[in-house]
Amino acid sequence: MPMLVYNLGQPNEVVFPFGTEPVTIGRADSQPICIPHPSLSRQHALIECTDGRFFVVDLQSKNGTFVNGTQVRRQELRFGDTLRLGDLHFLFMDKSPSVLAADASADGTGPLSALRPQVVRAVTRVPLQELVRDAPSGEGHPSASDAAATRTRDKLRILLEVAKLFSASDNIDEVLSRILDLAFQILHVDRGAVLLVNEATGELEPRVVKTAQGTPVHGQIYSQNIVEYVMRQSVAALFSDATQDPRLDDAQSVIIHRIRASMCVPLKPKDDIIGVLYVDNLSLPNRYSEEDLEFLVAFASQAALALENAALYRRIERETVERMQLIMDAKLASLAALVGGLAHELRNPLNFINNFARLSSARVGELSELLDGQRAALPTGTAEDVDDALSSLRESTTKIYEHGQRADSLIHGMLLHARRPAGVREERDLNALVAESVGLGQGGVRGPPLEVVVEAEYDADLGRVEMVAADLSRVFINVVDNALYAMRQKRQQAGPAYTPTLRIRTLSRGAQAEVRIRDNGPGIPRELAEKIFEPFFTTKPPGQGTGLGLSLSHEIVVQGHQGTLRMESTPGEFAEFIITLPKRARAGQR
């Protein structure tokens, strides 16, 4: 027979049985279930039966009707659910407590022991002074007092450790891992998991899963039914024996994972749930008490704040970088407008200079041909003088054209530097991009052919990295091009005994990815090393470099990807460029 039990296990316990006919509850004398309590409305709620299923219906009460901590208008009741009307708590059962007590086995694993600890708590702020109570005075029970005092100190220590997570790291996975480690220290936990809500899909996803023994975790070890129940109801729940809990409908995940006692609480820093904290014990039912659940609620509240703090730190950092990017883009836009105007004004006369230089060279050739036919008519020595003049003119026009081309290249480089378009950031295989860029850098080399030994070492654990692939490819190609130029210069000096060697390495360094490009060329003198990333600085002869390649590369890596680009060199031996990139863009540009 279905019934509502008020104050289960307390001296004022009251059982209200009912059948399939509708039953109303309230404080008015006319109600079938009458409890004269001021928090109840005169006619507060209705329990009705439809097709063998029981439902509770709120009758527009003043203080609301709650099932398992969630306010409802109409909700199906399942055996083991908690019902709160106003300030009164009921348990919906199919047997009376006395019958369950008679059925309970001697080892404490019978129906009553399975049902009684089915505790559900609303997630509210628990004052720490309430949670970490003073230890008992110990009068008459010194051993109990010592144990309580020790547990109180342990609770306080753990909560202080959780508080330290506020400033420990902005890496959310590190914070989550530390949260589980602290839970293992204070509770009898065999396994634990933290699941967070994916902002894109709204689904719960496991972020950190651990065992107390530190053994590797393969697959899902938590109960999907339990975490979904807590997430859906927005309550903290204790399942003393999950295998017998009626709220879980004999869930297969509970049986498969051999879950006995378990607790699960929402991570709720404010109004919205950002995830759940799940812990369980595989050996004994009734392993956790209501006090443990209350502690886990407070623990999870602090942990949720730590997570929110880490997320806030990253959000502030992201917004700061984005703001800096906007400022830089505004400056670049202003510079681009200025440079564009200058380029327009400069390129017009520059084009005339280049065109007339080519035309003058052609005219000199025509004059030489005409002179060849008139040499006999010229006075002695005049032909030689004319040849010298034409040769000097040809050389001058050639120099004018070469320097005009260099000026045009400088203007083009300035435009690239000022108008660099923002590419699309996406996850890419960094190893593949580096290998492709090295090949392109070798294929596009200018000058005499150079046989280069390439030693490549790609870290298989590097994984995918968020990046603007086109920009980074430009960086790698530019570094390789400079390395090939340096090795060609050394080859010309050292001769065939020198073997040009280009070494490429990628390494995974936690949240960072590192790319090293090293050549065994002449290196860079110390007095020049500090200037190599400055715009327009170059060690190449005039006409062979604009001095903008490394400057643009530095901007792409540091400002565009929040990484680092540095150079190490020993003159006469090698030069190595080290590019470090965050695997996940700290600026949040996706």
XYZ file of C-alpha atoms in Angstrom:
590
model
C 0.000 0.000 0.000
C 1.437 3.433 -0.909
C 1.955 5.881 1.940
C 3.614 9.103 2.962
C 5.896 8.940 6.024
C 6.450 12.131 7.951
C 9.682 12.367 10.018
C 10.921 8.858 9.249
C 12.739 7.314 12.235
C 11.914 10.221 14.557
C 9.802 10.011 17.753
C 7.021 11.987 16.021
C 7.017 9.743 12.943
C 3.569 9.588 11.291
C 2.437 7.277 8.477
C -0.323 8.389 6.070
C -1.493 5.419 3.952
C -3.803 5.947 0.995
C -5.275 4.021 -1.896
C -6.041 4.832 -5.508
C -8.568 7.584 -4.708
C -7.339 11.215 -4.885
C -6.026 12.489 -1.530
C -5.490 16.147 -0.619
C -2.993 17.435 1.921
C -3.227 20.709 3.849
C -3.716 22.318 7.245
C -7.518 22.637 6.974
C -9.527 20.163 9.062
C -11.421 19.080 5.966
C -8.298 17.614 4.303
C -7.865 13.786 4.313
C -4.249 14.336 5.351
C -4.380 17.215 7.787
C -1.254 18.653 9.438
C -1.865 21.966 11.202
C 1.460 23.557 10.276
C 1.706 27.265 9.320
C 3.943 26.554 6.275
C 1.127 24.516 4.661
C -1.687 26.096 2.718
C -5.225 25.152 3.712
C -5.358 22.925 0.647
C -1.722 22.479 -0.329
C -1.317 19.465 -2.670
C -3.159 16.539 -4.226
C -1.970 12.956 -4.721
C -3.767 11.095 -7.467
C -3.425 7.709 -9.152
C -3.511 7.289 -12.936
C -2.994 3.863 -14.538
C -1.288 2.583 -11.420
C 1.123 5.542 -11.266
C 0.996 8.137 -8.522
C 1.321 11.871 -9.133
C 1.546 14.869 -6.799
C -0.185 18.058 -7.932
C 0.445 21.470 -6.363
C -2.830 23.263 -5.590
C -1.458 26.777 -6.015
C 0.077 26.611 -2.559
C 1.816 29.565 -0.955
C 5.142 27.849 -0.188
C 5.287 25.388 -3.065
C 5.563 21.626 -3.589
C 8.983 20.015 -4.072
C 9.990 16.518 -5.211
C 13.589 15.579 -4.438
C 14.387 19.252 -3.922
C 12.862 20.526 -7.188
C 9.693 22.611 -7.206
C 6.946 21.062 -9.310
C 3.404 21.681 -10.501
C 2.648 18.059 -11.302
C 5.171 15.263 -10.920
C 5.114 11.483 -10.858
C 6.170 9.965 -7.531
C 8.400 6.920 -7.269
C 8.977 4.907 -4.138
C 11.886 6.467 -2.265
C 11.216 10.029 -3.485
C 11.261 12.826 -0.932
C 8.332 15.227 -0.922
C 8.495 18.674 0.675
C 5.344 20.672 1.274
C 6.149 24.024 2.802
C 8.630 23.179 5.570
C 7.449 19.576 6.021
C 9.340 16.592 4.608
C 7.734 13.281 3.601
C 9.028 10.021 2.171
C 6.921 8.196 -0.440
C 7.000 4.446 0.388
C 5.241 1.230 -0.516
C 5.666 -0.404 2.919
C 5.427 0.946 6.410
C 8.668 1.427 8.379
C 7.665 -1.311 10.831
C 7.256 -3.863 8.018
C 10.558 -2.819 6.494
C 12.263 -3.077 9.863
C 10.933 -6.630 10.264
C 12.258 -7.480 6.802
C 15.699 -6.000 7.415
C 18.481 -8.572 7.636
C 20.808 -8.883 10.581
C 23.833 -7.629 8.661
C 22.127 -4.344 7.893
C 21.701 -4.875 4.185
C 17.913 -5.389 4.084
C 15.294 -3.119 2.532
C 15.185 -0.678 5.442
C 18.919 -0.081 5.429
C 18.764 0.379 1.666
C 15.875 2.828 1.858
C 16.538 4.862 4.974
C 19.828 6.413 3.764
C 18.335 7.585 0.488
C 19.089 11.181 1.355
C 18.470 14.105 -0.950
C 19.629 17.594 -0.064
C 19.022 20.861 -1.811
C 22.293 22.505 -2.798
C 22.600 25.584 -0.611
C 25.459 27.483 0.917
C 26.511 25.606 4.044
C 28.274 27.904 6.536
C 31.690 26.476 7.298
C 31.268 27.037 11.019
C 28.210 24.789 10.812
C 30.039 22.114 8.868
C 33.257 22.183 10.895
C 31.710 22.074 14.332
C 33.701 22.219 17.529
C 34.771 18.815 18.776
C 32.773 17.408 21.707
C 34.046 18.112 25.177
C 34.636 14.380 25.694
C 33.090 14.052 29.138
C 32.432 10.346 29.606
C 33.526 9.473 26.044
C 37.157 10.502 25.591
C 37.801 8.174 22.627
C 34.719 9.406 20.745
C 35.753 12.974 21.474
C 39.248 12.390 20.079
C 37.869 10.798 16.908
C 35.372 13.648 16.391
C 38.053 16.270 17.001
C 40.397 14.574 14.520
C 37.669 14.403 11.869
C 36.814 18.051 12.476
C 40.440 19.050 11.978
C 40.628 16.927 8.821
C 37.525 18.616 7.439
C 38.920 22.057 8.141
C 42.262 21.139 6.577
C 40.612 19.811 3.424
C 38.397 22.886 3.072
C 41.444 25.127 3.468
C 43.186 23.096 0.760
C 40.190 23.602 -1.532
C 40.296 27.343 -0.799
C 43.911 27.405 -1.983
C 42.753 26.231 -5.399
C 41.302 29.705 -6.009
C 44.744 31.002 -6.922
C 46.526 27.730 -7.670
C 46.149 27.580 -11.437
C 44.117 28.718 -14.387
C 44.350 25.196 -15.799
C 40.903 23.733 -15.143
C 42.011 20.106 -15.553
C 44.714 20.574 -12.901
C 42.141 22.067 -10.512
C 39.751 19.170 -11.175
C 42.458 16.588 -10.542
C 43.381 18.235 -7.243
C 39.707 18.336 -6.208
C 39.427 14.547 -6.568
C 42.686 14.009 -4.678
C 41.298 15.988 -1.727
C 38.012 14.039 -1.812
C 39.985 10.790 -1.558
C 41.743 12.077 1.553
C 38.656 12.764 3.688
C 36.014 10.279 2.467
C 36.000 6.500 1.971
C 36.121 6.815 -1.800
C 37.191 4.077 -4.217
C 36.558 6.064 -7.374
C 35.667 9.609 -8.278
C 34.784 11.646 -11.342
C 34.166 15.263 -12.198
C 31.892 15.920 -15.146
C 31.427 19.383 -16.627
C 28.726 20.766 -18.890
C 29.899 21.292 -22.444
C 28.962 24.885 -23.267
C 28.384 24.038 -26.917
C 26.191 20.923 -26.504
C 24.846 21.363 -22.964
C 25.751 17.724 -22.226
C 27.707 16.399 -19.252
C 31.179 15.243 -20.231
C 33.795 13.573 -18.003
C 36.861 15.794 -17.509
C 38.752 13.939 -14.769
C 38.197 10.329 -13.615
C 40.384 8.748 -10.911
C 40.660 5.804 -8.561
C 41.972 5.969 -5.002
C 44.758 3.534 -5.928
C 45.828 5.618 -8.889
C 45.270 2.726 -11.316
C 44.632 3.585 -14.975
C 41.017 4.322 -15.849
C 39.612 2.670 -18.950
C 36.147 3.639 -20.092
C 33.281 4.944 -17.989
C 33.368 3.966 -14.299
C 30.553 6.135 -12.962
C 26.805 5.549 -13.131
C 25.216 7.565 -15.908
C 21.829 7.249 -14.176
C 23.175 8.736 -10.952
C 24.873 11.749 -12.533
C 21.864 12.432 -14.758
C 19.525 12.168 -11.764
C 21.567 14.742 -9.809
C 21.925 17.002 -12.833
C 18.235 16.832 -13.690
C 16.964 17.300 -10.130
C 19.639 19.850 -9.149
C 20.078 18.163 -5.777
C 22.823 16.418 -3.848
C 22.036 12.734 -3.453
C 23.341 9.874 -1.329
C 22.691 6.328 -2.517
C 23.477 3.996 0.376
C 23.113 0.932 -1.825
C 22.720 1.908 -5.439
C 21.888 -1.652 -6.455
C 18.665 -1.514 -4.409
C 17.738 2.160 -4.811
C 14.253 2.434 -6.375
C 15.053 5.828 -7.876
C 17.572 4.246 -10.247
C 15.188 1.614 -11.678
C 17.776 -1.195 -11.429
C 20.084 0.747 -13.746
C 22.421 -1.474 -15.716
C 25.307 0.967 -15.207
C 24.999 0.501 -11.439
C 25.189 -3.275 -11.805
C 27.946 -3.306 -14.412
C 30.203 -0.968 -12.413
C 29.496 -2.822 -9.106
C 28.491 0.406 -7.366
C 27.321 0.108 -3.769
C 27.435 3.322 -1.744
C 27.737 6.504 -3.791
C 27.276 10.248 -3.496
C 26.850 12.794 -6.232
C 26.518 16.561 -5.867
C 26.105 19.347 -8.411
C 28.853 21.900 -8.958
C 26.813 25.042 -8.630
C 28.797 28.236 -7.950
C 25.735 30.440 -8.451
C 22.410 29.693 -10.108
C 23.576 27.493 -12.957
C 25.010 23.989 -12.648
C 28.398 23.732 -14.337
C 28.895 20.013 -13.629
C 28.725 17.271 -10.991
C 31.130 15.639 -8.531
C 30.652 11.883 -8.215
C 32.252 9.488 -5.694
C 31.487 5.863 -4.851
C 32.512 2.868 -2.777
C 32.503 -0.631 -4.231
C 32.799 -2.756 -1.097
C 30.113 -1.820 1.436
C 26.617 -0.321 1.390
C 25.769 2.389 3.930
C 29.372 3.614 3.739
C 28.356 7.273 3.739
C 26.278 9.244 6.242
C 24.195 12.384 5.970
C 27.111 14.234 7.556
C 29.331 13.006 4.696
C 26.816 14.293 2.163
C 26.648 17.680 3.898
C 30.427 17.867 3.867
C 30.541 16.922 0.178
C 27.984 19.661 -0.589
C 30.175 22.265 1.133
C 33.281 20.774 -0.464
C 31.647 20.910 -3.914
C 30.518 24.494 -3.321
C 34.104 25.541 -2.657
C 35.327 23.457 -5.587
C 32.729 25.035 -7.895
C 33.932 28.479 -6.876
C 37.520 27.439 -7.571
C 36.472 26.210 -11.022
C 34.549 29.392 -11.676
C 37.582 31.377 -10.561
C 39.823 29.466 -12.978
C 37.307 29.988 -15.782
C 37.005 33.676 -14.852
C 40.789 34.033 -14.946
C 40.892 32.534 -18.404
C 37.954 34.656 -19.540
C 39.609 37.854 -18.271
C 42.845 36.843 -19.943
C 40.978 36.056 -23.161
C 39.132 39.364 -23.094
C 42.359 41.228 -22.325
C 44.144 39.628 -25.252
C 41.164 40.239 -27.506
C 41.093 43.877 -26.403
C 44.805 44.177 -27.119
C 44.201 42.533 -30.482
C 41.486 45.068 -31.251
C 43.809 47.917 -30.307
C 46.585 46.434 -32.430
C 44.176 45.921 -35.328
C 43.061 49.547 -35.032
C 46.669 50.715 -35.061
C 47.445 48.458 -38.001
C 44.392 49.738 -39.835
C 45.569 53.307 -39.298
C 49.088 52.344 -40.360
C 47.721 50.482 -43.363
C 45.835 53.557 -44.484
C 48.973 55.656 -44.121
C 51.217 53.124 -45.812
C 48.650 52.549 -48.534
C 48.584 56.245 -49.324
C 52.359 56.470 -49.296
C 52.670 53.343 -51.415
C 50.269 54.765 -53.966
C 52.243 58.020 -54.151
C 55.608 56.243 -54.263
C 54.727 53.465 -56.660
C 53.607 55.795 -59.447
C 56.986 57.578 -59.851
C 58.761 54.301 -59.012
C 56.999 52.557 -61.878
C 58.085 55.367 -64.227
C 61.686 55.024 -63.010
C 61.680 51.258 -63.539
C 59.984 51.496 -66.914
C 62.322 54.228 -68.203
C 65.315 52.299 -66.857
C 64.276 49.274 -68.927
C 63.578 51.546 -71.916
C 66.959 53.239 -71.569
C 68.701 49.850 -71.493
C 66.877 48.944 -74.702
C 67.893 52.262 -76.329
C 71.518 51.658 -75.423
C 71.342 48.319 -77.205
C 69.854 50.005 -80.301
C 72.599 52.690 -80.283
C 75.261 49.974 -80.085
C 73.774 48.272 -83.129
C 73.696 51.596 -85.087
C 77.275 52.344 -84.073
C 78.451 49.006 -85.413
C 77.408 50.126 -88.915
C 79.061 53.592 -88.684
C 82.395 52.754 -87.055
C 84.388 53.253 -90.256
C 83.123 56.842 -90.661
C 84.044 57.916 -87.142
C 87.333 59.666 -86.359
C 90.092 57.621 -84.745
C 89.430 56.981 -81.074
C 85.857 58.266 -81.248
C 84.326 54.802 -81.536
C 86.127 53.671 -78.370
C 84.881 56.731 -76.497
C 81.305 56.118 -77.644
C 81.543 52.432 -76.590
C 82.769 53.457 -73.130
C 79.913 55.972 -72.769
C 77.317 53.446 -73.860
C 78.727 50.810 -71.479
C 78.599 53.252 -68.581
C 75.023 54.231 -69.517
C 73.991 50.549 -69.741
C 75.483 49.852 -66.302
C 73.772 52.902 -64.800
C 70.338 52.050 -66.140
C 70.751 48.464 -64.883
C 71.597 49.737 -61.371
C 68.620 52.113 -61.458
C 66.325 49.220 -62.340
C 67.762 46.903 -59.650
C 67.381 49.496 -56.914
C 63.910 50.361 -58.162
C 62.949 46.702 -57.838
C 64.363 46.643 -54.294
C 62.335 49.724 -53.378
C 59.222 48.053 -54.797
C 59.963 44.926 -52.700
C 60.306 47.075 -49.552
C 56.969 48.739 -50.215
C 55.353 45.335 -50.767
C 56.823 44.051 -47.470
C 55.521 47.098 -45.596
C 52.052 46.459 -46.970
C 52.196 42.802 -45.855
C 53.362 43.856 -42.395
C 50.596 46.423 -41.972
C 47.738 44.588 -43.666
C 48.277 41.029 -42.422
C 44.764 39.476 -42.604
C 43.394 37.601 -39.604
C 43.189 33.920 -40.516
C 40.748 31.324 -39.223
C 41.901 29.560 -36.063
C 41.358 25.818 -36.112
C 42.805 22.595 -34.698
C 45.528 21.197 -36.956
C 48.230 18.551 -36.825
C 51.316 20.645 -36.017
C 53.739 17.870 -37.017
C 52.188 17.665 -40.478
C 52.218 21.461 -40.881
C 55.905 21.707 -39.911
C 56.862 18.878 -42.296
C 54.904 20.491 -45.140
C 56.401 23.933 -44.462
C 59.955 22.571 -44.364
C 59.381 20.973 -47.772
C 57.998 24.227 -49.185
C 60.899 26.180 -47.713
C 63.412 23.888 -49.420
C 61.553 23.922 -52.723
C 61.368 27.706 -52.870
C 65.021 28.326 -52.073
C 66.726 30.997 -54.197
C 70.289 30.762 -55.429
C 72.532 27.846 -56.423
C 71.337 24.329 -55.514
C 72.327 23.175 -52.021
C 72.377 19.586 -50.863
C 71.029 19.637 -47.280
C 70.784 16.781 -44.795
C 67.426 17.095 -42.999
C 67.146 15.419 -39.584
C 63.487 15.420 -38.526
C 62.202 14.229 -35.155
C 58.460 14.659 -34.627
C 56.874 13.977 -31.227
C 53.994 11.501 -31.727
C 52.329 12.753 -28.509
C 52.141 16.341 -29.740
C 48.543 16.024 -30.941
C 46.492 18.776 -32.549
C 47.095 22.451 -31.844
C 44.781 25.432 -32.260
C 46.369 27.751 -34.807
C 46.066 29.913 -37.886
C 47.776 27.408 -40.148
C 48.602 29.809 -43.002
C 50.324 32.258 -40.642
C 52.405 29.609 -38.869
C 53.367 28.033 -42.175
C 54.734 31.414 -43.222
C 56.810 31.502 -40.015
C 58.316 28.029 -40.551
C 59.045 28.703 -44.242
C 60.739 32.003 -43.373
C 62.948 30.396 -40.703
C 63.908 27.555 -43.068
C 64.670 30.040 -45.867
C 67.003 31.995 -43.556
C 68.683 28.762 -42.426
C 69.318 27.663 -46.036
C 70.751 31.077 -46.904
C 73.119 30.923 -43.898
C 74.302 27.392 -44.752
C 74.901 28.374 -48.388
C 77.136 31.225 -47.201
C 79.110 28.841 -44.992
C 79.424 26.312 -47.815
C 80.980 28.964 -50.045
C 83.574 29.678 -47.358
C 84.236 26.147 -46.021
C 84.032 24.232 -49.286
C 82.968 20.613 -49.903
C 84.175 19.447 -46.458
C 81.161 21.182 -44.919
C 77.860 19.252 -44.848
C 74.813 21.536 -44.467
C 72.460 20.006 -41.893
C 68.974 21.188 -40.978
C 67.515 19.667 -37.799
C 63.759 19.827 -37.155
C 62.264 18.787 -33.798
C 58.799 19.030 -32.261
C 58.142 18.366 -28.595
C 55.043 18.154 -26.399
C 55.537 20.057 -23.151
C 52.244 19.678 -21.302
C 49.919 22.452 -22.459
C 52.627 23.805 -24.771
C 53.957 22.653 -28.135
C 57.551 23.404 -29.082
C 59.133 23.535 -32.542
C 62.928 23.758 -32.939
C 64.603 24.559 -36.270
C 68.402 24.391 -36.158
C 71.034 24.868 -38.844
C 74.789 24.303 -38.630
C 75.570 27.508 -40.513
C 77.816 30.374 -39.394
C 75.494 31.385 -36.551
C 74.666 34.948 -35.551
C 77.122 37.199 -33.681
C 76.037 38.154 -30.180
C 75.987 41.876 -30.982
C 73.448 41.233 -33.773
C 71.300 38.622 -32.026
C 69.296 41.219 -30.090
C 68.252 43.009 -33.290
C 67.112 40.142 -35.510
C 63.392 40.587 -34.693
C 63.442 44.345 -35.343
C 61.648 45.533 -38.489
C 63.970 46.268 -41.449
C 67.023 44.772 -39.743
C 68.832 42.222 -41.931
C 72.254 40.613 -42.112
C 71.886 39.984 -45.841
C 73.532 42.215 -48.455
C 71.450 44.998 -50.036
C 68.918 43.637 -52.470
C 68.760 40.153 -50.877
C 66.601 40.859 -47.828
C 64.056 43.392 -46.581
C 64.481 42.733 -42.852
C 60.740 42.144 -42.394
C 60.549 38.327 -42.415
C 61.574 37.632 -38.808
C 59.744 40.724 -37.573
C 56.516 39.492 -39.142
C 57.162 35.950 -37.826
C 57.657 37.281 -34.299
C 54.346 39.163 -34.515
C 52.492 36.061 -35.759
C 53.812 33.826 -32.970
C 53.754 36.249 -30.020
C 50.762 38.460 -30.735
C 48.733 36.194 -32.988
C 49.197 32.930 -31.055
C 50.347 34.069 -27.573
C 53.493 31.995 -27.930
C 57.209 32.747 -27.868
C 59.864 32.978 -30.582
C 63.502 33.101 -29.551
C 66.888 32.349 -31.032
C 69.942 30.564 -29.630
C 73.258 30.670 -31.474
C 76.962 29.925 -31.160
C 78.901 31.914 -33.784
C 80.611 29.615 -36.249
C 78.610 26.551 -35.153
C 74.820 26.872 -35.289
C 71.683 28.991 -35.007
C 68.444 27.562 -33.598
C 64.994 29.122 -33.551
C 62.641 27.876 -30.805
C 58.907 28.441 -31.340
C 56.590 27.688 -28.395
C 52.809 27.634 -28.869
C 49.894 26.939 -26.489
C 48.017 23.842 -27.646
C 44.731 25.509 -26.742
C 44.506 29.168 -27.619
C 44.557 31.138 -24.376
C 42.978 34.006 -26.246
C 39.911 31.856 -26.956
C 40.030 32.640 -30.696
C 38.318 29.633 -32.242
